[in-house]
Structures are given as structure tokens and as C-alpha cells.
mmCIF file of C-alpha atoms and ligand atoms in Angstrom:
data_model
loop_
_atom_site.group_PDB
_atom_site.id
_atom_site.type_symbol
_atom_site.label_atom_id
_atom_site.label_comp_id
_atom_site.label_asym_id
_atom_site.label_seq_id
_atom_site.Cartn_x
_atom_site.Cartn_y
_atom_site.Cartn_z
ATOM 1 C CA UNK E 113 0.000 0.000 0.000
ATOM 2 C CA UNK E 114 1.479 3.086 -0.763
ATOM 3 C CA UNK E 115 1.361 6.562 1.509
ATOM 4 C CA UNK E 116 -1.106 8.126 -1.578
ATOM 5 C CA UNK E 117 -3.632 5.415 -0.859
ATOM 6 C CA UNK E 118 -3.843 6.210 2.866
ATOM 7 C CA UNK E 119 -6.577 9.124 2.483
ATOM 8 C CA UNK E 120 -8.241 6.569 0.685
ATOM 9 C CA UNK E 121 -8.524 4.173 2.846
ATOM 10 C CA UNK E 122 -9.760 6.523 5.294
ATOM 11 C CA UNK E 123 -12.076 7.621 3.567
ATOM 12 C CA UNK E 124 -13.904 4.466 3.076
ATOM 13 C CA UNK E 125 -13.219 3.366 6.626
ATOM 14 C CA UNK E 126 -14.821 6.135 8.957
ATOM 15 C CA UNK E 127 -13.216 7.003 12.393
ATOM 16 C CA UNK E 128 -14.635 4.993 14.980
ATOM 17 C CA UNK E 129 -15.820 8.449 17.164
ATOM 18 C CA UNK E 130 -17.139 9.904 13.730
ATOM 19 C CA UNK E 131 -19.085 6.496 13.236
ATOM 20 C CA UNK E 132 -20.505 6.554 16.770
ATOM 21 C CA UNK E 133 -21.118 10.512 16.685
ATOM 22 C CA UNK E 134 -23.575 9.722 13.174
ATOM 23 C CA UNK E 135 -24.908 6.685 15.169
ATOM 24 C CA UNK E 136 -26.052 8.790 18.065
ATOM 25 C CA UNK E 137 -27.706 11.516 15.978
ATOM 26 C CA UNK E 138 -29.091 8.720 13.245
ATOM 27 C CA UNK E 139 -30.536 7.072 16.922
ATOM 28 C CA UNK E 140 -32.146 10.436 17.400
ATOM 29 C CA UNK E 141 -33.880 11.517 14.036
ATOM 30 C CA UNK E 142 -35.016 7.488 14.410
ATOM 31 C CA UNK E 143 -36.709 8.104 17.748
ATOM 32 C CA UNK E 144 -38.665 11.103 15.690
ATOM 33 C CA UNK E 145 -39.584 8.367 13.087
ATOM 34 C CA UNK E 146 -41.142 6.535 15.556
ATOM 35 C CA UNK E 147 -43.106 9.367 16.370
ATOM 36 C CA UNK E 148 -44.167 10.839 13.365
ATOM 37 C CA UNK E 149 -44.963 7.043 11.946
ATOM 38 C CA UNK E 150 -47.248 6.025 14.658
ATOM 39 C CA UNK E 151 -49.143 9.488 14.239
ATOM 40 C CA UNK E 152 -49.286 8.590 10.631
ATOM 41 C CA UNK E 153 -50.446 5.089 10.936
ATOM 42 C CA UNK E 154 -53.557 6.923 13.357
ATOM 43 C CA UNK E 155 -54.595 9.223 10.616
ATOM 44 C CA UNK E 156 -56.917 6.308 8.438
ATOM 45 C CA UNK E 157 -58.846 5.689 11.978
ATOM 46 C CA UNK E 158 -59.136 8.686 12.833
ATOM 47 C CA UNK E 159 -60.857 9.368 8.921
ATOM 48 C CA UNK E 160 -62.820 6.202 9.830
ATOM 49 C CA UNK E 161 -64.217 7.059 13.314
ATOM 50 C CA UNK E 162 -65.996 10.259 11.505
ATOM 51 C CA UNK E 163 -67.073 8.505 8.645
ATOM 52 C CA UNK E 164 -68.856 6.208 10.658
ATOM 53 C CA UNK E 165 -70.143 8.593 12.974
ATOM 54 C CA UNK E 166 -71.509 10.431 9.722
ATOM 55 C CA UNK E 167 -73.176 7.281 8.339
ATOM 56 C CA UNK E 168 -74.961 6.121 10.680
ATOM 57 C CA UNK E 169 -76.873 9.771 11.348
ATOM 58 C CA UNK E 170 -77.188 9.703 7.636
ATOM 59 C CA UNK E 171 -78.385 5.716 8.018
ATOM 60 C CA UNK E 172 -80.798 6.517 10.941
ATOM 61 C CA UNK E 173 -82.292 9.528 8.568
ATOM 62 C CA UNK E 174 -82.932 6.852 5.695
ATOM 63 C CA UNK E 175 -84.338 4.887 8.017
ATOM 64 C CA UNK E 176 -87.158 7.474 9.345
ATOM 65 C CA UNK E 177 -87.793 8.888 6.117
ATOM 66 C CA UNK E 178 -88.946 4.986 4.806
ATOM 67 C CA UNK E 179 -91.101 5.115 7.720
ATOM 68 C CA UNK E 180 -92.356 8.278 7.003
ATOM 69 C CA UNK E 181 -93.285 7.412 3.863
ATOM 70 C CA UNK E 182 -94.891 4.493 5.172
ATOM 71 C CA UNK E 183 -97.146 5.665 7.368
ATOM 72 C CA UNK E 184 -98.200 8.413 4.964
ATOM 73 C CA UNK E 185 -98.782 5.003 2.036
ATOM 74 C CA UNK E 186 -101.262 3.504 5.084
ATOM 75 C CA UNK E 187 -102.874 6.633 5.620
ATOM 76 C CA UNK E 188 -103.785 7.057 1.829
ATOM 77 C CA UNK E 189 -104.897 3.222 1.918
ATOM 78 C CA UNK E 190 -107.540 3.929 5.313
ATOM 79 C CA UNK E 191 -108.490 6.922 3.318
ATOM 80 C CA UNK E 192 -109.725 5.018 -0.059
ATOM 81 C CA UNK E 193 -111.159 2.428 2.368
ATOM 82 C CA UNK E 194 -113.235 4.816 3.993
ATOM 83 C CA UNK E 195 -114.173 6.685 1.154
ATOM 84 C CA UNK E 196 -115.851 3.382 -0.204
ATOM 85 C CA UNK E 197 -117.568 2.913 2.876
ATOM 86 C CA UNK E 198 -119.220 6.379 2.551
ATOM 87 C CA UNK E 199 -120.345 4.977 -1.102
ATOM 88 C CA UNK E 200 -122.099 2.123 0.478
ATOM 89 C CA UNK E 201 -123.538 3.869 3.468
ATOM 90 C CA UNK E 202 -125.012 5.874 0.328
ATOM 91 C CA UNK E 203 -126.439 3.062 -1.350
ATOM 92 C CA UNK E 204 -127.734 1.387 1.432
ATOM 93 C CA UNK E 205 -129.509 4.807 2.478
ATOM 94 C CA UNK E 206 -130.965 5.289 -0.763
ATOM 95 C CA UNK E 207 -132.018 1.550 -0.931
ATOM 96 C CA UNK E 208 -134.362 1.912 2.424
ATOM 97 C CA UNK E 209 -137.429 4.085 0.848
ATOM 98 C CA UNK E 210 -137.627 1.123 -1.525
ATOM 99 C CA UNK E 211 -137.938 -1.446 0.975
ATOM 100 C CA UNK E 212 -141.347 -2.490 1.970
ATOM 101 C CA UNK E 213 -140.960 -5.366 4.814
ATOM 102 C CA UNK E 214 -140.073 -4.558 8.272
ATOM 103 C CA UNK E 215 -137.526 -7.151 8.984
ATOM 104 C CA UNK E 216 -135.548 -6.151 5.696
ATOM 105 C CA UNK E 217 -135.801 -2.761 6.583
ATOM 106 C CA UNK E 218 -134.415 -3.271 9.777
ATOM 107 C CA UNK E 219 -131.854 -5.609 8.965
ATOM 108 C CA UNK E 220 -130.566 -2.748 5.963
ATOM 109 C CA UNK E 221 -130.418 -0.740 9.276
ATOM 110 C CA UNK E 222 -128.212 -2.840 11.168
ATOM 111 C CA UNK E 223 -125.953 -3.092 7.520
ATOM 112 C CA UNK E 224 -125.547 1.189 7.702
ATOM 113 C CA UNK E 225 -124.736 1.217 11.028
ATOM 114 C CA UNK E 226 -122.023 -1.749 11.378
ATOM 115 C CA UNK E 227 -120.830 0.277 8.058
ATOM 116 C CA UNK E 228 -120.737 3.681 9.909
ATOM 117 C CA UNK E 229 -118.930 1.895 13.046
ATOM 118 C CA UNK E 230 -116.537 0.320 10.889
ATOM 119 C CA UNK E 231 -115.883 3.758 9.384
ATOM 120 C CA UNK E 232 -115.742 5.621 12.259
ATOM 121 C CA UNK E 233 -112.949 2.591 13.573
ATOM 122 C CA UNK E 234 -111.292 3.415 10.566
ATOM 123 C CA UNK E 235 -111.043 7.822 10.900
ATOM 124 C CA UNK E 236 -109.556 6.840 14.569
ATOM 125 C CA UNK E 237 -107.167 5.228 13.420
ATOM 126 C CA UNK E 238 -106.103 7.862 10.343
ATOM 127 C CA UNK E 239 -106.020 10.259 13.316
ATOM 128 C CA UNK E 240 -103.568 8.394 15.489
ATOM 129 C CA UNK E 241 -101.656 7.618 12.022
ATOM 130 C CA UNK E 242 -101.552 11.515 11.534
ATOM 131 C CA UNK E 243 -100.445 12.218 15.215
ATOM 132 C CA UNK E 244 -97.577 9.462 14.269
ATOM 133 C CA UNK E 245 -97.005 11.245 11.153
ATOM 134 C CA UNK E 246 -96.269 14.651 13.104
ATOM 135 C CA UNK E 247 -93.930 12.697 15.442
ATOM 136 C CA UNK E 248 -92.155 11.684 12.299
ATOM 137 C CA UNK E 249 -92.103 14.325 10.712
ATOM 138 C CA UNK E 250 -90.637 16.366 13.702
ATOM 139 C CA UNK E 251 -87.755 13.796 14.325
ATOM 140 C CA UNK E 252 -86.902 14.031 10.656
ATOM 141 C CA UNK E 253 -86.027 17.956 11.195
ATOM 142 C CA UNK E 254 -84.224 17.559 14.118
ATOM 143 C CA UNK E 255 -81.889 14.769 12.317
ATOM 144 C CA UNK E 256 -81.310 16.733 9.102
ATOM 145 C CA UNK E 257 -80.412 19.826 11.290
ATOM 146 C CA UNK E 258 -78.058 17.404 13.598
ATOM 147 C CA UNK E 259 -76.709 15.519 10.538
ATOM 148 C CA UNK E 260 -75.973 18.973 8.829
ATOM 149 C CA UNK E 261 -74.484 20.281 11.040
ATOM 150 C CA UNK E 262 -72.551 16.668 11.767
ATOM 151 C CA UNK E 263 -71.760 17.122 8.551
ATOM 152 C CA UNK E 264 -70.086 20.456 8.377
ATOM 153 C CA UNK E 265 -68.236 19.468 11.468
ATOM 154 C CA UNK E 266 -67.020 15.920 9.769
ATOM 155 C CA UNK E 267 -65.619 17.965 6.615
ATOM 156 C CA UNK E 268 -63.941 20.483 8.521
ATOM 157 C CA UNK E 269 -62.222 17.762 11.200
ATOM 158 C CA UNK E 270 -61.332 15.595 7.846
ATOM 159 C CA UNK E 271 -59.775 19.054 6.377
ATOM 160 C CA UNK E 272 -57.760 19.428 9.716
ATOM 161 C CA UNK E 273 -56.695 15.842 9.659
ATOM 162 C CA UNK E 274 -55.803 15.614 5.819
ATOM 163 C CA UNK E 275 -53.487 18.830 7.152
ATOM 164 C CA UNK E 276 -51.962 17.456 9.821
ATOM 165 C CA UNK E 277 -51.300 13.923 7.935
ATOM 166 C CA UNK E 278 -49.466 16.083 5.220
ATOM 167 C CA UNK E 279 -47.183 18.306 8.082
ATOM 168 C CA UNK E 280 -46.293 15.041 9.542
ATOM 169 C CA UNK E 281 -45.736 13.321 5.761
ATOM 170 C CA UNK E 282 -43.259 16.294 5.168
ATOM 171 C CA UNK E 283 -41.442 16.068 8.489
ATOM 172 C CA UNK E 284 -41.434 12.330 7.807
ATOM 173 C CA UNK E 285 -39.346 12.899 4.653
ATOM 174 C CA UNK E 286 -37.169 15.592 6.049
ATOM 175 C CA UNK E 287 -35.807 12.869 8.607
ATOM 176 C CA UNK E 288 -36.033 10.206 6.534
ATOM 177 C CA UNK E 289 -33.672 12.893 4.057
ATOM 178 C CA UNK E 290 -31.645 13.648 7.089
ATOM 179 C CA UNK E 291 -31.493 10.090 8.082
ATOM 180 C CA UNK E 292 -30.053 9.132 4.708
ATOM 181 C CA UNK E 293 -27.426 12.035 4.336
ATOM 182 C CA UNK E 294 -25.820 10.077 8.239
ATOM 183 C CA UNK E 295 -26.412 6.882 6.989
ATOM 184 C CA UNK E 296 -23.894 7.575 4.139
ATOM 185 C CA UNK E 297 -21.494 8.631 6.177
ATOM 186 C CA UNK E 298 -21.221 4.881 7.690
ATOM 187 C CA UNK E 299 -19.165 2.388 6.238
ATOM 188 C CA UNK E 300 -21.397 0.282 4.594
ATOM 189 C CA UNK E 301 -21.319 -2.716 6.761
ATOM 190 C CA UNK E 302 -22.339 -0.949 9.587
ATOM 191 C CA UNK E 303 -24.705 0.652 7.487
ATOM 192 C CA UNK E 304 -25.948 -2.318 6.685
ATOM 193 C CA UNK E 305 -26.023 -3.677 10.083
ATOM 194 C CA UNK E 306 -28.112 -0.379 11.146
ATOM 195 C CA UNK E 307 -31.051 -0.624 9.175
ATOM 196 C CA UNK E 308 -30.858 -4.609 9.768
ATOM 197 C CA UNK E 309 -31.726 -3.719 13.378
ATOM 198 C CA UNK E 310 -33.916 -1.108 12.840
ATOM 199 C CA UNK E 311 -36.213 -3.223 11.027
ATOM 200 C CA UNK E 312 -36.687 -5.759 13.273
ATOM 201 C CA UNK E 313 -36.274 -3.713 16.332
ATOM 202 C CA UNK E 314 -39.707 -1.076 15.937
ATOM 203 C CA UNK E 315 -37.728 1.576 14.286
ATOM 204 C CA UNK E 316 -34.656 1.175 17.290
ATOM 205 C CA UNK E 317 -31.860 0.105 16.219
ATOM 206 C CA UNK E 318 -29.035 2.101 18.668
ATOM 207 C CA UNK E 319 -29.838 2.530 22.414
ATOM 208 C CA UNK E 320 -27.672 4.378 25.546
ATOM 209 C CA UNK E 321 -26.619 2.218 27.939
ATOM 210 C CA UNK E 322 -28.294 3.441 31.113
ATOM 211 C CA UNK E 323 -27.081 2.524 34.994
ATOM 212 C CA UNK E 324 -24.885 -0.290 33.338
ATOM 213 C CA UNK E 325 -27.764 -2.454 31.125
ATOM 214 C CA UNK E 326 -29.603 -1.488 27.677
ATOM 215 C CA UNK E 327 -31.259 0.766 27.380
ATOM 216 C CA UNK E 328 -33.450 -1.154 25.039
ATOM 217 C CA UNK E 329 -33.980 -4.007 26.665
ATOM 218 C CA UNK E 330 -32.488 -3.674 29.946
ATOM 219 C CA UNK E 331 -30.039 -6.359 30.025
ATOM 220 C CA UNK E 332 -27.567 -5.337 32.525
ATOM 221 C CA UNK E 333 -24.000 -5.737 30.967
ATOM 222 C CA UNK E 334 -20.912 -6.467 31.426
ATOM 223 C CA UNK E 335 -18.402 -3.815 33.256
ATOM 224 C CA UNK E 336 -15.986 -4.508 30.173
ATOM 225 C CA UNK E 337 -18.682 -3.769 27.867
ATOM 226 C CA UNK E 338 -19.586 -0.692 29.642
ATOM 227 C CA UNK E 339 -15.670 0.363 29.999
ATOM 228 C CA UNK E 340 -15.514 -0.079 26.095
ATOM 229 C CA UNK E 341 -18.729 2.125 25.590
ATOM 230 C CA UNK E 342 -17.110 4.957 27.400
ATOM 231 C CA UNK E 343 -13.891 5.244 25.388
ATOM 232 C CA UNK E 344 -15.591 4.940 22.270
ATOM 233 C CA UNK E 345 -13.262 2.502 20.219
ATOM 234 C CA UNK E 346 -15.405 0.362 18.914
ATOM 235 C CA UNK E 347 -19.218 -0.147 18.241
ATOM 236 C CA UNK E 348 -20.988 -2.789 20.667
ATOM 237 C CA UNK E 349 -23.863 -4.728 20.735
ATOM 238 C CA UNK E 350 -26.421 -5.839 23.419
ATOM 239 C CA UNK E 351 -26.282 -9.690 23.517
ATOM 240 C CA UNK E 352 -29.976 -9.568 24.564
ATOM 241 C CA UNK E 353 -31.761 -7.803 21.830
ATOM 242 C CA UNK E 354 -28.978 -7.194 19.397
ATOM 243 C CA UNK E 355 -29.017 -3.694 19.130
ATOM 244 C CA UNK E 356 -25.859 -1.511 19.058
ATOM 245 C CA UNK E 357 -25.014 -0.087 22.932
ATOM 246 C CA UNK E 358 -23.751 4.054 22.754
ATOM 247 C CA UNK E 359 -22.751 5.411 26.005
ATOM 248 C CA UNK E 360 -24.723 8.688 26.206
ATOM 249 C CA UNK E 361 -23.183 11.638 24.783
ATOM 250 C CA UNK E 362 -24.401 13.616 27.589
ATOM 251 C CA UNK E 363 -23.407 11.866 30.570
ATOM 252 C CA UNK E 364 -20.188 11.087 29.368
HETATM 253 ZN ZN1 ZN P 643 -30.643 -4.886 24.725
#
């Protein structure tokens, strides 16, 4: 090897101090990943919850104005039906000054009036369907006012939310940006190792060693191990959950 390739080497090799400095601050913009990624995992329930709460007012509104129209479809029925029993009272009326025997004549009588009772039966009833009717008709303005105004609410919560997904979207990228510009500063083995960790540690993948163990896990560790953390000449790793053990920048 000659003296020229030296920087060279270098160069491709990182300082040990360097390597832990990017570690520590690549551990930091991670612990704002973890953050900003669980806030952004929130954001489709949160769209959910208010869609749902939105259709079922707009469900329960459906569901009133079928019966609405219902009872208004039996009202026009009890209508017709007494209308037609006002044509027969008629006819049976008209059909008494031709009748000459008493018994028939009496017996037409019963006929008008078990026609008027059943008619009369039948206006009670369209009265106690129009009372229902009223009911309906007053719960069906109370839930369009509630559901419009459920409905201005939902848009302008969803507008809020779509905002604050996109804020934390950008600050997402700006670490993950920053995050990228550190990791290239680590030899790539180590590099490697990193994001290794970080995947299958929840976004983790460096920890301080705190009152001897990890930080992470909480292994306690070996005074050697904790000895080597505080010079700084070399990178460790927690036997228990793998990940790589910093002593803490500010305690140290
Ligand atoms: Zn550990």
C-alpha cells in the first residue's frame, strides 16, 4: 500500500468516534420516526371514526324517512277504504225508501250502522296515524339539522386531519432525508447492520446504555462492555436484543 492510498482508505473506513457521533444523531432523528410514523399510521382511523359517525346519522335519517313514507302510504290506503264505505252507506240509504218489509228494513239498518262503526274505527285510526305522522315528521327535522351540522363538522375535522397527515408526511421525509445524508457517512457494513436492526427492532436500532444495562432491553451488561462504551473505540452490541449499545453523549 502506498502513503497516496492512505486518504483513501480513510475515507472508506470512517473514524470509529465519527461512526458513533452519526450513530447517536441517526438514533435520534429514528426516535422522531417513531413518532411521526405512529401518528401517521392513526390518521386512516381517525378518517374512519368520523365517517362512521356520519353514516350512521345519515343511516338513521334513511331509516325514518322509509317510515315516514310508510305511514303516509297507510294513511292514503284507510283513506280510499273509507271513502268506499261512505259509497255504500249511500247506497244502502238510498235503498231503504224502496224497501217495503219490516224485517228487511231493519236488517238494511243494522248493515248502515255496522258500516258507519266500521268507518268511524277506521277515521280513529287515520287520526292516530296523523299524530304518528307529526312525530315523524318532527324527528326528521331535528336529524337533518343534527346531521348537517354533523356534517359540516365531519368535513372540517377531515380538512384538519388531511393537514396534519401532510405536516407530519413532510417532516417524515425531512428525517427520513436527514437520516439518509448520516447513513452515508457509515461504512457500509455498519450501514448495513443499522437498518438490519432497525427493522426488526420497531424503528430502534441504537440505544444508551443506562445505569450499566440497555437501554433497550435492559439487560444489565458487562463492566468490560460498559468500559468499552465509554472510550468509544469500537461499536458494541447488546447480547440480549442485538441492538448496538452508545454510552450517552451527555453523561459522558
Ligand atoms: Zn438490549
Amino acid at each position: 500500500m502506498s502513503r497516496e492510498d492512505i486518504p483513501v482508505f480513510v475515507a472508506m473506513r470512517p473514524a470509529v468516534s465519527v461512526e458513533l457521533d452519526l450513530l447517536w444523531n441517526l438514533r435520534g432523528l429514528d426516535e422522531q420516526l417513531v413518532v411521526v410514523e405512529r401518528a401517521l399510521r392513526n390518521f386512516p382511523e381517525q378518517r374512519g371514526a368520523i365517517e362512521r359517525r356520519l353514516a350512521a346519522a345519515r343511516t338513521r335519517l334513511e331509516q325514518l324517512r322509509t317510515e315516514l313514507v310508510e305511514l303516509q302510504r297507510k294513511r292514503r290506503t284507510l283513506e280510499q277504504e273509507i271513502g268506499g264505505l261512505h259509497e255504500v252507506e249511500r247506497k244502502f240509504q238510498s235503498q231503504l225508501f224502496s224497501i217495503k218489509k219490516n224485517e228487511e228494513y231493519t236488517a238494511l239498518l243494522h248493515q248502515i250502522e255496522g258500516t258507519r262503526q266500521r268507518r268511524s274505527d277506521l277515521e280513529t285510526e287515520v287520526l292516530l296515524g296523523l299524530e304518528a305522522e307529526d312525530r315523524a315528521q318532527a324527528a326528521r327535522a331535528s336529524l337533518e339539522r343534527e346531521l348537517a351540522a354533523a356534517e359540516r363538522e365531519g368535513a372540517e375535522q377531515l380538512r384538519r386531519l388531511e393537514a396534519e397527515e401532510r405536516e407530519q408526511r413532510a417532516h417524515a421525509e425531512r428525517l427520513e432525508g436527514e437520516r439518509q445524508r448520516h447513513l452515508g457517512g457509515l461504512a457500509p457494513a455498519l450501514r448495513g447492520r443499522y437498518e438490519r436492526i432497525r427493522g426488526s427492532r420497531e424503528g430502534r436500532a441504537v440505544v444508551p446504555i443506562l445505569k450499566g444495562a440497555c437501554g433497550g432491553c435492559f439487560r444489565a451488561q458487562p463492566p468490560q462492555v460498559v468500559q468499552e462504551a465509554r472510550r468509544r473505540d469500537r461499536v458494541l452490541t447488546c447480547e440480549g436484543c442485538g441492538r448496538l449499545l452508545l454510552w450517552p453523549p451527555e453523561v459522558a
